[in-house]
Amino acid sequence: MRNALGHRLALPALALGLLLPAPVAGQPELEELDAYIEQAMRDWGIAGMSVAIVKDGRTIYARGFGVRDVTKGEPVDEHTLFAIGSNTKLFTAVAIGMLVDAGKMEWDGRIIDYLPWFRLYDRYATRELTVRDALSHRSGLGRRGDALWYGTPYSREEVIRRVRYLEPNSSFRSQFGYQNIMFLTAGEALAAVAGTSWDAFIDERIFAPLGMDRSNTSVKSLARMTNVAQPHEATPDGPKPIPWRDIDNVGPAGSINSSAAEMAHWLKFLLAWGEYDGRRLIEEETLRTIMSPHTIVEKNPSDTLAPSRHFSAYGLGVLLSDYKGHKIQSHTGGIDGMLSNVTTIPEKNVGWVILTNTSYNGLYTALSNYLLDTFLGGDRKDWNAIALARWKEQRARAEAARARLEEQRARGTRPSLALEKYAGVYTDSMYGDLRIVHGPAGLRLSWGPYQDVPLEHWHYDTFTAEGSGLGDGRTFVTFRLNARAEVAAVEVSGLEDFERQRERPTRTAAGRSQ
């Protein structure tokens, strides 16, 4: 289930460029940008895309390509709304920075002092986790627990309350471990201090002064809006529209929706170190703290594509690295059918936003690398070709892994019990209830966003769930029997063990169990 945001191969989609102002003088490479994007969109099969570039305080490029929805055909332009996913995180860090400026919060203020009911699995981490820790991914929890909020009915507070059952995967503050729920926690701490919701604070203190009038923090706002991109899933037959995913319950980590044109305002604000249209919204020193390293991110030793890179670190809601001797501030974002990239180069006073409405695609990062080479000069690589080749290699490895699993399958086996014996309610302290139902067609699973998913027998007491929304990959569902030959628990690969709930016996009038 952790692969629920997995991606599939897509065939080329139509890409239509919309005419807007000519590229800035002195940047002739941008004259090739339209053609590069259009070809790359065909390569990846992307339905729609929007790009904006800001340099020296003005927008020098803002264009839309392709369509909002392949079934309707309306074109994307620079005002089309997309989900920006985890690029929301820097908004949350900046919002907290505004309260730091006001003396109402501290970077090293403890979360438990802002949210007294907050608890983690580890008592020491509970007592010592700070705002800085939460915003720099050093809680020790790692990239785990997303299934707690993804498509579940749990509120923001309930998600945070349940994370106390998530065992850490490393010691506290020892390493970088991307953690969405800790960003949610920081956002709720902000809300508690400000006496308003995170959503209202973002709208009033960031969107409004930056003129981001159509940007919002919830998919619920989109129903009454026009010019909105539809998310798409890449399939062998081309992009397929899918519903917008409501992730309000993890809002501070990723729920903002915006356009390339309005994100350009955000870029101008960041590149001006906290000023916009002559008004200072956050102290320069505070924003520089946000944009400074707080956690080391280990470089992949097998990555030889950027030999000049010397460091990789995480600030507060932003990834920091160097390329060709310049500091790069960037982040990516992804949620069902939407992938984004935001990058700034402070020394060059330039930045860009890339918004797409089809997953999977590698263009949202390849195009950013293309622009890095464009504005920094020097050797240029065909980043799109590199991304395509790597993606094909990844697919080949995935297919090989599937083939190995097939070879290891014990064929000719049957479940230990009659199928109806596996039906019941299974529960986990953190994730809640999971239901297995038996019917004429066999067993079906329901949990969180995955409802009525058919289970196919694999071998012995293991079943698989695939092709029904559980992601691009095989999810194994294994039942565990006790000494009495009763089903005691079910393990869902990539998730947890769910213990079977036992029906409480009814009692007669005399008080005896039946």
PDB file of C-alpha atoms in Angstrom, residues 114 136 321 336 343 392 417 424 428 460 462 477:
ATOM      1  CA  TYR A 114       2.576  24.008  21.770  1.00  0.00           C
ATOM      2  CA  SER A 136      13.931  19.239   8.940  1.00  0.00           C
ATOM      3  CA  SER A 321      22.493  21.337  -2.666  1.00  0.00           C
ATOM      4  CA  ASP A 336      -2.247  11.280  -7.092  1.00  0.00           C
ATOM      5  CA  THR A 343      13.713  25.556  -7.733  1.00  0.00           C
ATOM      6  CA  LYS A 392      13.199   2.072 -18.308  1.00  0.00           C
ATOM      7  CA  LEU A 417      -9.090 -23.093   5.929  1.00  0.00           C
ATOM      8  CA  GLY A 424     -13.715 -10.704   9.887  1.00  0.00           C
ATOM      9  CA  ASP A 428      -4.150  -2.104  14.466  1.00  0.00           C
ATOM     10  CA  TYR A 460      -0.834 -21.287   1.277  1.00  0.00           C
ATOM     11  CA  THR A 462      -1.109 -15.649   1.311  1.00  0.00           C
ATOM     12  CA  VAL A 477      -1.962 -10.164   2.295  1.00  0.00           C
TER      13      VAL A 477
END
